[in-house]
Coordinates of C-alpha atoms and ligand atoms in Angstrom, one line a residue:
Chain N
M1 CA -3.0 163.8 300.1
V2 CA -1.5 163.5 296.7
K3 CA 1.5 162.0 296.2
K4 CA 3.4 160.8 292.9
V5 CA 5.3 157.5 292.7
V6 CA 7.2 155.6 289.7
V7 CA 6.4 151.7 290.1
S8 CA 8.9 149.1 288.5
F9 CA 7.3 146.0 288.1
P10 CA 9.4 142.7 286.4
A11 CA 8.2 140.6 283.9
D12 CA 6.7 138.2 285.8
S13 CA 4.3 140.7 288.0
A14 CA 0.7 141.2 286.9
S15 CA 0.1 145.0 286.6
R16 CA -3.7 145.0 285.9
P17 CA -4.7 143.4 289.7
L18 CA -2.2 145.6 291.3
I19 CA -4.1 148.8 290.0
Y20 CA -7.2 147.3 290.5
E21 CA -6.6 146.1 294.2
L22 CA -5.1 149.5 295.0
I23 CA -8.5 151.3 294.2
K24 CA -10.9 148.1 295.7
K25 CA -8.7 147.2 298.9
Y26 CA -7.1 150.9 299.8
D27 CA -9.5 153.2 298.7
I28 CA -7.0 155.4 297.0
K29 CA -8.1 157.1 293.5
V30 CA -5.5 156.5 291.0
S31 CA -4.3 158.0 288.2
I32 CA -1.3 156.6 285.6
I33 CA 0.4 159.6 284.7
K34 CA 2.6 158.0 282.3
A35 CA 3.0 154.0 281.5
D36 CA 5.6 152.9 280.0
I37 CA 5.3 149.4 279.4
D38 CA 7.5 147.1 277.3
G39 CA 5.5 143.9 276.6
G40 CA 7.2 140.9 278.3
R41 CA 9.9 142.8 279.5
G42 CA 8.3 144.4 282.3
G43 CA 8.0 148.4 283.0
K44 CA 7.6 151.3 284.2
L45 CA 4.0 153.3 285.6
V46 CA 4.3 156.7 287.0
L47 CA 1.4 156.8 289.4
E48 CA -0.5 159.6 291.0
L49 CA -2.3 158.1 294.2
D50 CA -4.8 160.2 296.2
S51 CA -6.3 159.2 299.6
D52 CA -5.3 159.8 303.2
S53 CA -1.5 159.1 304.4
D54 CA -2.4 155.6 306.2
H55 CA -4.0 154.0 303.0
I56 CA -1.2 155.2 301.0
R57 CA 1.5 154.2 303.2
Q58 CA -0.5 150.8 303.6
A59 CA -0.8 150.8 299.5
V60 CA 2.8 151.3 299.0
N61 CA 3.8 148.3 301.1
F62 CA 1.3 146.3 299.6
M63 CA 2.9 146.8 296.3
K64 CA 6.6 146.3 297.7
E65 CA 5.6 143.1 299.1
S66 CA 4.0 142.3 295.7
G67 CA 7.5 142.4 294.1
V68 CA 7.0 146.1 292.3
D69 CA 9.7 148.6 293.3
V70 CA 8.2 151.9 294.1
T71 CA 10.3 155.1 294.7
P72 CA 8.9 158.6 295.3
L73 CA 8.7 160.7 291.7
E74 CA 11.0 162.8 291.2
K75 CA 10.7 165.4 288.0
K76 CA 14.1 166.3 286.3
I77 CA 14.7 168.1 283.1
S78 CA 17.4 167.5 280.4
Y79 CA 18.3 169.0 277.9
D80 CA 19.9 167.6 273.8
D81 CA 23.1 169.1 274.3
T82 CA 24.0 167.7 271.0
K83 CA 22.1 170.0 269.1
C84 CA 22.7 173.3 271.3
V85 CA 23.5 176.1 270.0
S86 CA 24.1 178.2 273.4
C87 CA 22.2 181.0 272.2
G88 CA 21.6 181.6 276.0
A89 CA 17.5 181.9 275.5
C90 CA 16.8 179.5 278.6
T91 CA 19.1 181.1 280.8
S92 CA 17.4 184.3 280.3
A93 CA 14.2 182.8 282.1
C94 CA 16.0 180.8 284.3
P95 CA 15.2 182.0 288.0
S96 CA 17.1 179.9 289.7
G97 CA 20.7 179.9 287.9
A98 CA 20.5 176.1 286.6
L99 CA 21.4 177.2 283.4
S100 CA 24.0 179.6 282.9
I101 CA 26.1 180.8 280.1
S102 CA 28.9 183.4 280.7
A103 CA 32.9 184.1 279.7
P104 CA 35.1 182.4 279.0
D105 CA 33.7 180.1 276.3
W106 CA 30.0 180.9 276.7
K107 CA 28.9 177.5 276.9
L108 CA 25.6 176.7 277.9
K109 CA 26.3 175.4 281.5
F110 CA 23.4 173.5 283.6
Q111 CA 23.8 172.7 286.9
P112 CA 20.6 170.3 287.8
D113 CA 21.2 170.2 291.2
K114 CA 19.7 173.7 291.2
C115 CA 17.3 173.3 288.9
V116 CA 13.8 173.8 290.5
V117 CA 11.8 171.9 287.7
C118 CA 9.6 175.5 286.8
K119 CA 9.5 174.6 283.4
L120 CA 10.6 177.8 281.9
C121 CA 13.9 176.7 280.0
I122 CA 10.7 174.4 278.3
V123 CA 9.0 177.2 276.6
S124 CA 12.1 179.3 276.3
C125 CA 14.7 177.4 274.8
P126 CA 13.5 178.3 270.6
L127 CA 15.1 174.7 269.3
K128 CA 12.6 173.3 272.0
L129 CA 15.9 171.0 273.4
F130 CA 14.4 170.6 276.7
K131 CA 12.5 167.8 278.7
I132 CA 10.7 166.8 281.4
E133 CA 11.7 163.6 282.8
F134 CA 9.8 161.5 285.1
A135 CA 12.9 160.0 287.0
D136 CA 13.5 157.9 290.1
Chain W
M1 CA 50.3 204.1 255.0
T2 CA 47.5 202.4 253.0
R3 CA 46.8 198.8 251.4
S4 CA 44.8 198.4 248.2
Y5 CA 42.2 195.3 248.3
E6 CA 44.9 194.0 245.7
E7 CA 48.1 193.9 247.8
I8 CA 46.0 192.1 250.1
N9 CA 44.6 189.5 247.8
E10 CA 48.2 188.9 246.4
K11 CA 49.4 188.2 250.2
I12 CA 46.4 185.8 250.6
R13 CA 47.5 184.2 247.5
K14 CA 51.0 183.6 248.8
G15 CA 49.7 182.2 252.2
K16 CA 50.8 185.3 254.2
A17 CA 48.2 187.3 255.1
V18 CA 47.9 188.5 258.5
V19 CA 44.5 187.8 259.9
L20 CA 42.8 188.1 263.2
T21 CA 39.5 188.0 264.7
A22 CA 37.6 191.2 265.8
E23 CA 38.2 190.7 269.5
Q24 CA 41.7 189.5 269.0
V25 CA 42.2 192.9 267.4
S26 CA 40.5 194.4 269.9
E27 CA 42.6 193.2 272.5
M28 CA 45.8 194.4 270.7
A29 CA 43.9 197.5 270.8
R30 CA 45.1 197.7 274.3
T31 CA 48.6 198.4 274.1
M32 CA 48.6 199.3 270.2
S33 CA 47.8 202.4 268.0
A34 CA 45.8 202.0 265.1
K35 CA 48.5 202.9 262.8
E36 CA 50.7 200.2 264.0
I37 CA 47.8 197.5 263.7
L38 CA 47.6 198.8 260.1
E39 CA 51.2 198.0 259.7
K40 CA 50.9 194.6 261.3
V41 CA 47.3 193.2 260.1
D42 CA 46.0 192.4 256.9
V43 CA 42.5 191.6 257.4
V44 CA 40.1 190.9 260.6
T45 CA 37.2 188.6 260.8
T46 CA 34.1 189.0 262.1
A47 CA 30.5 187.4 263.1
T48 CA 27.4 186.7 264.1
F49 CA 25.1 183.9 265.1
G50 CA 21.9 184.7 265.6
A51 CA 18.0 184.8 265.0
M52 CA 17.4 186.5 261.5
C53 CA 13.6 186.2 260.8
S54 CA 13.8 188.3 257.7
S55 CA 15.3 184.8 255.8
G56 CA 14.4 182.9 253.2
A57 CA 15.0 180.3 250.1
F58 CA 14.3 180.3 246.3
L59 CA 13.6 176.6 245.4
N60 CA 13.1 175.5 241.6
F61 CA 11.4 172.1 241.9
G62 CA 11.5 171.0 237.8
H63 CA 8.5 169.9 235.7
A64 CA 6.5 167.1 235.8
N65 CA 4.8 165.4 233.2
P66 CA 2.5 166.3 232.7
P67 CA 3.2 169.6 233.8
I68 CA 1.4 171.6 236.6
R69 CA 1.6 175.5 237.0
M70 CA 1.8 175.5 240.8
E71 CA -0.9 178.2 242.1
R72 CA -0.9 177.1 246.1
I73 CA 1.8 174.9 247.3
E74 CA 2.5 173.4 250.6
L75 CA 5.9 171.8 252.0
N76 CA 5.5 169.8 254.5
G77 CA 2.0 170.8 255.5
V78 CA 3.4 174.7 255.3
P79 CA 2.0 177.0 252.5
V80 CA 4.5 178.8 250.6
S81 CA 5.3 180.9 247.9
G82 CA 3.1 180.0 244.9
G83 CA 3.7 183.6 243.1
L84 CA 6.9 182.9 241.5
A85 CA 6.3 181.2 237.9
A86 CA 5.1 177.2 237.6
V87 CA 8.1 175.5 239.6
D88 CA 9.6 178.4 241.2
T89 CA 8.9 179.2 245.0
F90 CA 10.1 181.5 247.9
V91 CA 10.4 179.6 251.3
G92 CA 10.3 182.3 253.7
A93 CA 11.6 181.7 257.3
T94 CA 8.4 182.8 258.9
D95 CA 6.1 180.7 256.9
C96 CA 4.1 178.2 258.8
N97 CA 0.9 176.6 259.1
V98 CA -1.5 178.0 262.1
Q99 CA -2.5 174.4 262.8
N100 CA 1.2 173.3 263.6
P101 CA 2.7 176.6 264.0
T102 CA 6.0 175.6 265.9
Y103 CA 7.2 174.1 262.2
G104 CA 7.9 176.5 259.5
G105 CA 9.9 177.2 256.5
A106 CA 13.2 177.9 258.2
H107 CA 12.5 174.4 259.7
I108 CA 12.2 172.9 255.8
I109 CA 15.3 175.0 255.0
Q110 CA 17.7 173.1 257.5
D111 CA 15.7 170.1 257.2
L112 CA 16.7 170.4 253.4
I113 CA 20.3 171.2 254.2
D114 CA 20.6 168.3 257.1
G115 CA 19.4 166.1 253.3
K116 CA 16.0 165.2 254.6
E117 CA 12.8 164.7 252.2
I118 CA 10.2 166.8 252.2
T119 CA 6.6 166.3 251.2
L120 CA 5.3 168.6 248.4
E121 CA 1.8 169.0 247.4
A122 CA 0.8 172.0 245.2
W123 CA -2.6 172.7 243.1
G124 CA -3.1 174.7 239.9
K125 CA -6.2 175.5 237.7
G126 CA -4.9 173.4 234.8
T127 CA -4.1 175.3 231.7
D128 CA -3.6 174.7 228.0
C129 CA 0.1 174.6 228.8
Y130 CA 0.2 173.2 232.3
P131 CA -2.7 170.4 232.1
R132 CA -2.2 168.9 235.5
K133 CA -4.2 170.1 238.6
H134 CA -3.0 168.3 241.5
I135 CA 0.6 166.6 242.2
K136 CA 1.9 164.9 245.5
T137 CA 5.6 164.2 245.9
T138 CA 8.4 164.1 247.7
I139 CA 11.5 166.4 247.4
S140 CA 15.1 166.8 248.4
L141 CA 17.8 169.1 247.5
E142 CA 19.1 166.2 245.0
T143 CA 15.9 166.5 243.5
I144 CA 15.6 170.1 242.6
N145 CA 17.2 172.4 240.3
E146 CA 18.1 175.5 242.4
A147 CA 18.2 176.5 246.2
I148 CA 19.5 179.6 246.9
L149 CA 19.3 180.7 250.4
C150 CA 18.5 184.4 250.0
N151 CA 17.8 186.9 253.2
P152 CA 16.5 190.1 252.6
R153 CA 17.6 191.6 256.0
N154 CA 20.2 190.2 258.3
A155 CA 23.3 190.8 260.4
Y156 CA 21.2 193.8 262.2
Q157 CA 24.5 196.7 263.0
N158 CA 23.1 196.9 266.3
Y159 CA 20.3 195.5 268.7
N160 CA 18.5 197.3 271.3
V161 CA 18.3 195.6 274.9
A162 CA 14.7 194.5 275.8
L163 CA 13.2 194.2 279.2
N164 CA 10.0 194.8 280.8
T165 CA 8.7 196.6 283.0
S166 CA 4.8 195.3 283.5
D167 CA 3.4 193.0 285.5
R168 CA 3.4 190.3 283.5
T169 CA 5.9 187.6 281.1
L170 CA 6.2 188.7 277.6
Y171 CA 7.1 186.2 275.5
T172 CA 8.6 187.9 272.4
Y173 CA 11.5 187.3 269.7
M174 CA 13.6 188.4 272.2
G175 CA 12.7 185.8 274.3
T176 CA 11.1 185.2 277.6
L177 CA 10.8 188.5 279.3
L178 CA 10.0 188.5 282.8
P179 CA 7.7 191.1 284.7
H180 CA 9.3 193.7 286.8
M181 CA 12.7 193.7 285.0
K182 CA 13.7 190.7 286.4
N183 CA 16.0 189.8 283.4
A184 CA 17.1 191.3 280.0
S185 CA 18.4 190.2 276.3
Y186 CA 20.1 191.2 274.2
S187 CA 21.3 190.1 270.7
S188 CA 24.6 191.2 269.2
A189 CA 27.8 189.9 268.9
G190 CA 29.3 193.2 270.4
E191 CA 32.9 193.9 269.5
L192 CA 32.6 190.7 267.2
S193 CA 29.7 191.8 265.3
P194 CA 30.3 192.4 260.9
L195 CA 28.7 195.8 261.2
L196 CA 30.3 196.9 264.1
N197 CA 33.2 196.7 263.0
D198 CA 32.7 198.7 259.7
P199 CA 30.0 201.2 260.8
E200 CA 30.1 203.3 257.6
C201 CA 30.0 200.0 255.4
R202 CA 33.1 201.5 253.8
T203 CA 34.3 197.9 253.0
I204 CA 30.8 196.2 252.8
G205 CA 28.7 196.7 249.9
L206 CA 27.1 194.5 246.7
G207 CA 29.4 191.6 246.2
T208 CA 31.6 191.1 249.4
R209 CA 32.3 188.3 249.7
I210 CA 31.5 186.3 252.8
F211 CA 30.8 183.2 255.2
L212 CA 27.1 182.2 255.2
A213 CA 25.8 179.4 257.2
G214 CA 29.1 177.3 256.4
T215 CA 29.7 178.1 253.4
Q216 CA 31.0 181.6 250.8
G217 CA 28.0 183.6 250.2
Y218 CA 27.8 187.1 249.1
V219 CA 26.0 190.9 250.4
T220 CA 23.8 191.4 247.5
W221 CA 22.4 194.5 248.6
N222 CA 22.0 196.9 251.1
G223 CA 19.2 194.8 254.0
T224 CA 15.9 195.9 254.5
Q225 CA 15.2 198.6 257.1
F226 CA 18.7 200.0 256.5
N227 CA 18.5 203.1 258.5
C228 CA 22.0 205.4 258.9
S229 CA 20.2 207.9 261.1
K230 CA 20.6 206.2 264.4
P231 CA 22.2 208.1 266.8
L232 CA 25.8 207.6 267.5
N233 CA 27.5 206.9 270.6
E234 CA 30.9 209.3 271.1
N235 CA 32.9 206.5 269.1
G236 CA 31.2 207.0 266.6
V237 CA 28.8 203.6 266.9
P238 CA 25.1 203.9 266.2
M239 CA 23.0 202.8 269.1
G240 CA 20.3 200.4 268.4
N241 CA 18.7 198.9 265.2
A242 CA 20.7 200.6 262.4
R243 CA 22.4 199.1 258.9
T244 CA 21.4 195.4 257.7
I245 CA 22.5 193.3 255.1
A246 CA 21.1 191.2 252.0
V247 CA 22.9 188.1 251.6
M248 CA 22.9 185.3 248.9
G249 CA 24.4 181.7 248.9
E250 CA 24.0 177.9 247.6
M251 CA 22.0 175.7 250.1
R252 CA 23.7 172.6 249.2
E253 CA 27.2 174.0 250.6
M254 CA 25.6 175.0 253.9
S255 CA 25.0 173.5 257.3
S256 CA 22.7 172.9 259.7
E257 CA 25.6 173.6 262.4
F258 CA 25.5 177.2 261.2
L259 CA 21.6 177.1 260.1
R260 CA 18.8 176.0 262.1
G261 CA 15.0 176.4 262.5
A262 CA 14.0 177.9 265.4
Y263 CA 10.6 179.0 267.0
F264 CA 10.2 181.4 269.9
E265 CA 7.3 180.6 272.1
K266 CA 3.7 182.4 271.3
Y267 CA 5.8 184.6 268.3
G268 CA 6.1 182.0 265.8
V269 CA 9.1 180.7 263.4
T270 CA 12.3 182.5 263.0
M271 CA 16.0 181.2 261.6
Y272 CA 19.3 181.3 263.4
V273 CA 21.8 182.3 260.7
G274 CA 26.0 182.0 260.9
I275 CA 27.1 185.1 259.2
G276 CA 30.8 185.9 258.9
V277 CA 32.0 189.2 257.5
P278 CA 36.0 189.9 256.4
I279 CA 37.1 193.5 257.2
P280 CA 40.4 194.6 255.1
L281 CA 42.7 197.0 256.5
L282 CA 42.8 199.7 254.1
D283 CA 44.0 202.2 255.9
E284 CA 43.9 203.6 259.9
D285 CA 40.4 204.3 259.9
L286 CA 39.9 201.1 259.3
A287 CA 42.2 199.6 261.9
H288 CA 40.9 202.1 264.4
R289 CA 37.3 201.1 263.7
V290 CA 37.9 197.1 263.8
S291 CA 39.6 197.6 267.7
I292 CA 36.5 198.8 269.5
R293 CA 35.9 197.2 272.3
N294 CA 32.3 195.7 274.2
S295 CA 32.7 198.9 276.8
Q296 CA 32.8 201.2 273.4
I297 CA 29.3 200.1 272.2
D298 CA 26.8 201.3 274.0
T299 CA 22.5 200.4 272.6
F300 CA 19.4 201.5 274.0
I301 CA 17.6 199.7 276.6
E302 CA 14.0 199.0 275.4
D303 CA 10.7 198.6 277.4
Y304 CA 8.5 195.7 275.8
G305 CA 5.9 196.4 279.0
H306 CA 5.0 200.1 277.7
E307 CA 4.9 199.9 273.8
C308 CA 8.6 199.1 273.5
D309 CA 9.3 202.9 274.9
L310 CA 13.8 203.5 274.8
I311 CA 14.0 203.8 278.2
G312 CA 18.0 204.2 278.5
K313 CA 21.1 203.1 277.3
V314 CA 24.0 200.3 278.3
N315 CA 27.2 198.9 276.8
Y316 CA 28.0 195.6 275.7
E317 CA 30.6 195.2 278.5
Q318 CA 27.9 195.7 280.9
L319 CA 25.6 193.1 279.1
R320 CA 28.4 190.4 278.8
S321 CA 29.1 190.5 282.7
G322 CA 25.5 189.1 283.7
E323 CA 24.0 192.2 285.3
F324 CA 23.7 195.7 285.3
E325 CA 22.0 198.4 287.6
F326 CA 19.1 200.3 286.0
M327 CA 17.0 202.5 287.6
G328 CA 18.2 201.2 290.9
K329 CA 17.7 197.5 290.3
K330 CA 20.2 194.5 289.3
I331 CA 19.0 193.4 286.1
H332 CA 19.7 189.6 284.9
T333 CA 21.6 189.9 281.5
A334 CA 21.0 186.9 278.9
P335 CA 22.3 186.6 275.4
L336 CA 19.7 185.5 272.4
S337 CA 22.4 185.5 269.7
S338 CA 25.3 182.6 270.4
L339 CA 29.0 184.4 270.8
Y340 CA 30.2 180.5 271.1
K341 CA 28.8 179.7 267.6
A342 CA 30.2 183.4 266.3
R343 CA 33.5 182.9 267.6
K344 CA 33.6 179.3 265.7
I345 CA 32.6 181.6 262.5
A346 CA 35.1 184.0 262.7
A347 CA 37.8 181.3 263.2
I348 CA 36.7 179.4 260.2
L349 CA 36.6 182.5 258.0
K350 CA 40.2 183.8 259.4
E351 CA 41.5 180.1 258.4
W352 CA 40.0 179.9 254.9
I353 CA 41.6 183.4 254.3
E354 CA 45.0 182.4 255.6
K355 CA 45.0 179.2 253.8
G356 CA 44.4 181.0 251.0
Q357 CA 41.2 179.3 250.2
F358 CA 39.0 182.8 250.4
E359 CA 39.8 186.0 248.6
L360 CA 38.4 189.5 249.5
T361 CA 36.1 191.6 247.0
A362 CA 35.7 195.1 247.2
P363 CA 32.0 196.6 246.6
V364 CA 30.5 196.4 243.2
R365 CA 28.3 199.1 244.3
P366 CA 28.2 200.7 247.9
M367 CA 25.6 201.1 251.0
P368 CA 23.3 203.7 250.4
T369 CA 23.9 206.9 252.8
G370 CA 21.3 209.3 254.8
T371 CA 18.5 206.6 255.2
S372 CA 16.2 206.7 257.2
L373 CA 12.7 204.4 258.7
K374 CA 9.0 205.2 257.6
G375 CA 6.7 204.0 259.4
L376 CA 3.5 202.6 258.4
K377 CA 0.1 204.8 258.2
E378 CA -3.2 203.1 259.1
I379 CA -6.2 204.8 256.7
Ligands
SF4_401 S1 13.2 174.2 285.0 FE1 13.2 176.2 285.6 S2 14.9 176.4 287.2 FE2 15.2 174.2 286.0 S3 16.1 174.5 284.3 FE3 14.5 175.0 283.7 S4 14.4 177.3 283.8 FE4 16.1 176.8 285.0
SF4_402 S1 18.2 177.9 274.6 FE1 18.4 175.8 273.6 S2 19.5 176.3 272.2 FE2 20.0 178.5 273.8 S3 21.4 177.7 275.0 FE3 19.6 177.0 275.8 S4 19.2 174.8 275.6 FE4 20.7 175.7 273.9

């Protein structure tokens, strides 16, 4: 199975041996999807773990014991509403109804709980205001 | 009764003109006749904010020392016209660099309006009077001579609704069109749209003062593809893409609140432009025209999945409701032009006129009549 997780580690934990251990000890194929490492102040990694479910569970426990925070990944769509012109182009493509525009004010409305992260809005916004975030 | 431009302007100067937006007057028309509206109202403001590809700007950079006759010009890496004298250029809104297709002429125009610096690089062959062959420098609206927005075709009178009956997603200038008619997009401010409130352009012509991207601009000609031959519905409104206006204005007075560079996926760069046009109520006919409501404005349905066939018609009340029934299917609709911004523009123009800051101009030359569109033949 493949599982994506967000790993947040404090400044004093060493990240390199961690990944080494994941590969070596738990036989996991690790891909780093995103790395946000702030020199000296800890950081955040988005990892894709590929192995059988037992190994992944053990590996997640091991990381937690090593003092890092592990949470399953949720992708999140967001947009810059300060630049939005409420044209409606994104609502035309949105299949879930998360993006809508209607009377009375005809201002773009975004209901994140309805979003299925299909990413169609990212390509459909002519002002390129959407981005996908890896959030926990 | 009738009313002249001079009478209206006299009232504007005294701060006594009665100004309503086209939406307000359409609402009023539910209970009042055209005659009563004419008696009460002097001016009606109309507006639109939409993607207008046929737009651009003339810039004059000033001369370097030694001077260069710029024959090839790039602004932020985007090639722009080198065909205007030594240091003039025209930045077309859709100009772009194929290496970086999401940033183009429209973005350069927006960046300039936002006060940003732009990299200018230009090449010339070198002549006896213009010896320099190359220059690389930065420019901004502060450093250059003229910066004039000049849009050859804006504010389409009406526009076809786009949908897609094919089985693949299409990325078009009408936005993302999902297969099997899952959505339809429309691009008109309907009852608020300028040329739908004066469908025969009785008051809109060369010299008409307008709101253009945050400042006062002018209608400078009929827009290109000006088409008077579109069929009319029973309310005298042309269906589909009909008349257009060419407009000009001073870029230094504009605001990116009402002008934006945009990129449509797999199509290219375009520019969102905000335009507001005042309609003087000179007589009952005009009072009747500005009273038009969304339910009385029809447009054609165009199938982008099959060679842009016209396959039906629909009115703007149906489109605004969020869905309409067509060929036994409920089709989800969405706008492409911003009614939210258009309303802001109509309100600002109304305020300018009420405060005596904006007087109306009679056209110096009327728009053409009897025009139709020619196609392009292959040889
Ligand atoms: S990702 Fe898909 S579902 Fe979510 S807002 Fe964008 S278009 Fe709608
Ligand atoms: S497409 Fe972009 S600019 Fe238009 S309404 Fe959606 S987020 Fe706003």
